[in-house]
Amino acid sequence: MVTKPAVRVLVAVVIAVFAGFACQSLAADTASESEIVKALGQIKLFAGLTDAEKTVLQSAATVRQGTEGERIIEQGKTLDHMWIVLEGQAEVRVSGKVVAVLPAQSLIGEMEYLGAFPAAANVFVLKNTRLIELNNAALTALMEKHPRLGYVLMSEFARIEARRLRAMDMK
């Protein structure tokens, strides 16, 4: 027969074990959140945002490692994410032909986000590349809730597209 003191000890041990797991999980989440905020701070696209806006933006962002050869965008498919190359490079291919190699700080998938149409190209990760993945639906919701954040981001998207169009005209 199990005594009340033995049950209390068992309950205390179970609580201690779960509390240890919870603390480890919380520490991992905090490290992940601080990594996202730090990564967002490194991107020129977000330079016009306040620290508070960058903190809000982290809810739509994920930092992850892309592996060499990984396709992050598939031509003809609709996208639910945009990407920013944090460190490394990505290669853009249209119908199998390489049309661009994108360096760090490049925004990828914004045309599809702005126009809500399928991807015009395949995009592959070159080398091992750190990426920021922006969830389109979450980003749209944030821009609606925080109009200044939306204005700054849309202004930057427009500048990026204008530079790309001018570069194409120069060719």
PDB file of C-alpha atoms in Angstrom, residues 12-88:
ATOM      1  CA  ALA A  12       6.929  16.590  -5.885  1.00  0.00           C
ATOM      2  CA  VAL A  13       9.382  14.661  -8.113  1.00  0.00           C
ATOM      3  CA  VAL A  14       6.982  14.761 -11.081  1.00  0.00           C
ATOM      4  CA  ILE A  15       6.414  18.514 -10.611  1.00  0.00           C
ATOM      5  CA  ALA A  16      10.179  19.132 -10.373  1.00  0.00           C
ATOM      6  CA  VAL A  17      10.841  17.149 -13.556  1.00  0.00           C
ATOM      7  CA  PHE A  18       8.127  18.984 -15.522  1.00  0.00           C
ATOM      8  CA  ALA A  19       9.265  22.346 -14.160  1.00  0.00           C
ATOM      9  CA  GLY A  20      12.803  21.561 -15.338  1.00  0.00           C
ATOM     10  CA  PHE A  21      11.518  20.779 -18.839  1.00  0.00           C
ATOM     11  CA  ALA A  22       9.408  23.943 -18.860  1.00  0.00           C
ATOM     12  CA  CYS A  23      12.383  26.105 -17.862  1.00  0.00           C
ATOM     13  CA  GLN A  24      14.552  24.531 -20.569  1.00  0.00           C
ATOM     14  CA  SER A  25      11.812  25.096 -23.146  1.00  0.00           C
ATOM     15  CA  LEU A  26      11.355  28.713 -22.066  1.00  0.00           C
ATOM     16  CA  ALA A  27      15.115  29.322 -22.319  1.00  0.00           C
ATOM     17  CA  ALA A  28      15.153  27.815 -25.821  1.00  0.00           C
ATOM     18  CA  ASP A  29      12.207  30.006 -26.891  1.00  0.00           C
ATOM     19  CA  THR A  30      13.879  33.125 -25.471  1.00  0.00           C
ATOM     20  CA  ALA A  31      17.138  32.341 -27.272  1.00  0.00           C
ATOM     21  CA  SER A  32      15.201  31.819 -30.484  1.00  0.00           C
ATOM     22  CA  GLU A  33      13.326  35.108 -30.074  1.00  0.00           C
ATOM     23  CA  SER A  34      16.530  37.035 -29.362  1.00  0.00           C
ATOM     24  CA  GLU A  35      18.132  35.427 -32.437  1.00  0.00           C
ATOM     25  CA  ILE A  36      15.212  36.627 -34.580  1.00  0.00           C
ATOM     26  CA  VAL A  37      15.369  40.179 -33.200  1.00  0.00           C
ATOM     27  CA  LYS A  38      19.142  40.248 -33.767  1.00  0.00           C
ATOM     28  CA  ALA A  39      18.733  38.923 -37.327  1.00  0.00           C
ATOM     29  CA  LEU A  40      16.019  41.478 -38.115  1.00  0.00           C
ATOM     30  CA  GLY A  41      18.361  44.194 -36.864  1.00  0.00           C
ATOM     31  CA  GLN A  42      21.004  43.116 -39.411  1.00  0.00           C
ATOM     32  CA  ILE A  43      18.735  43.550 -42.439  1.00  0.00           C
ATOM     33  CA  LYS A  44      18.827  46.892 -44.289  1.00  0.00           C
ATOM     34  CA  LEU A  45      15.199  46.407 -45.345  1.00  0.00           C
ATOM     35  CA  PHE A  46      14.183  46.895 -41.704  1.00  0.00           C
ATOM     36  CA  ALA A  47      16.487  49.850 -40.938  1.00  0.00           C
ATOM     37  CA  GLY A  48      13.553  52.298 -40.938  1.00  0.00           C
ATOM     38  CA  LEU A  49      11.688  50.335 -38.284  1.00  0.00           C
ATOM     39  CA  THR A  50      11.873  51.193 -34.610  1.00  0.00           C
ATOM     40  CA  ASP A  51      13.132  48.582 -32.147  1.00  0.00           C
ATOM     41  CA  ALA A  52       9.546  48.106 -30.972  1.00  0.00           C
ATOM     42  CA  GLU A  53       8.407  47.467 -34.564  1.00  0.00           C
ATOM     43  CA  LYS A  54      11.214  44.953 -35.090  1.00  0.00           C
ATOM     44  CA  THR A  55      10.080  43.204 -31.916  1.00  0.00           C
ATOM     45  CA  VAL A  56       6.513  43.068 -33.269  1.00  0.00           C
ATOM     46  CA  LEU A  57       7.812  41.824 -36.637  1.00  0.00           C
ATOM     47  CA  GLN A  58       9.451  38.789 -35.030  1.00  0.00           C
ATOM     48  CA  SER A  59       6.029  37.133 -34.757  1.00  0.00           C
ATOM     49  CA  ALA A  60       5.967  36.837 -38.571  1.00  0.00           C
ATOM     50  CA  ALA A  61       9.618  35.800 -38.911  1.00  0.00           C
ATOM     51  CA  THR A  62      11.663  32.647 -38.515  1.00  0.00           C
ATOM     52  CA  VAL A  63      15.426  32.318 -38.820  1.00  0.00           C
ATOM     53  CA  ARG A  64      16.618  29.038 -40.249  1.00  0.00           C
ATOM     54  CA  GLN A  65      19.514  27.357 -41.991  1.00  0.00           C
ATOM     55  CA  GLY A  66      19.005  26.510 -45.656  1.00  0.00           C
ATOM     56  CA  THR A  67      21.024  23.603 -47.009  1.00  0.00           C
ATOM     57  CA  GLU A  68      22.952  23.622 -50.266  1.00  0.00           C
ATOM     58  CA  GLY A  69      20.689  22.797 -53.196  1.00  0.00           C
ATOM     59  CA  GLU A  70      17.453  23.250 -51.231  1.00  0.00           C
ATOM     60  CA  ARG A  71      14.656  24.774 -53.311  1.00  0.00           C
ATOM     61  CA  ILE A  72      12.901  27.442 -51.273  1.00  0.00           C
ATOM     62  CA  ILE A  73      10.647  28.688 -54.083  1.00  0.00           C
ATOM     63  CA  GLU A  74       9.126  26.549 -56.823  1.00  0.00           C
ATOM     64  CA  GLN A  75       8.273  28.138 -60.154  1.00  0.00           C
ATOM     65  CA  GLY A  76       4.514  28.144 -60.800  1.00  0.00           C
ATOM     66  CA  LYS A  77       3.545  27.584 -57.155  1.00  0.00           C
ATOM     67  CA  THR A  78       1.839  30.154 -54.961  1.00  0.00           C
ATOM     68  CA  LEU A  79       3.875  31.321 -52.004  1.00  0.00           C
ATOM     69  CA  ASP A  80       2.931  31.746 -48.395  1.00  0.00           C
ATOM     70  CA  HIS A  81       6.386  33.048 -47.427  1.00  0.00           C
ATOM     71  CA  MET A  82       8.990  35.567 -48.483  1.00  0.00           C
ATOM     72  CA  TRP A  83      12.649  35.055 -47.768  1.00  0.00           C
ATOM     73  CA  ILE A  84      15.607  37.241 -46.911  1.00  0.00           C
ATOM     74  CA  VAL A  85      19.118  35.911 -47.372  1.00  0.00           C
ATOM     75  CA  LEU A  86      20.778  36.699 -44.050  1.00  0.00           C
ATOM     76  CA  GLU A  87      24.135  35.081 -44.809  1.00  0.00           C
ATOM     77  CA  GLY A  88      25.076  33.169 -47.954  1.00  0.00           C
TER      78      GLY A  88
END
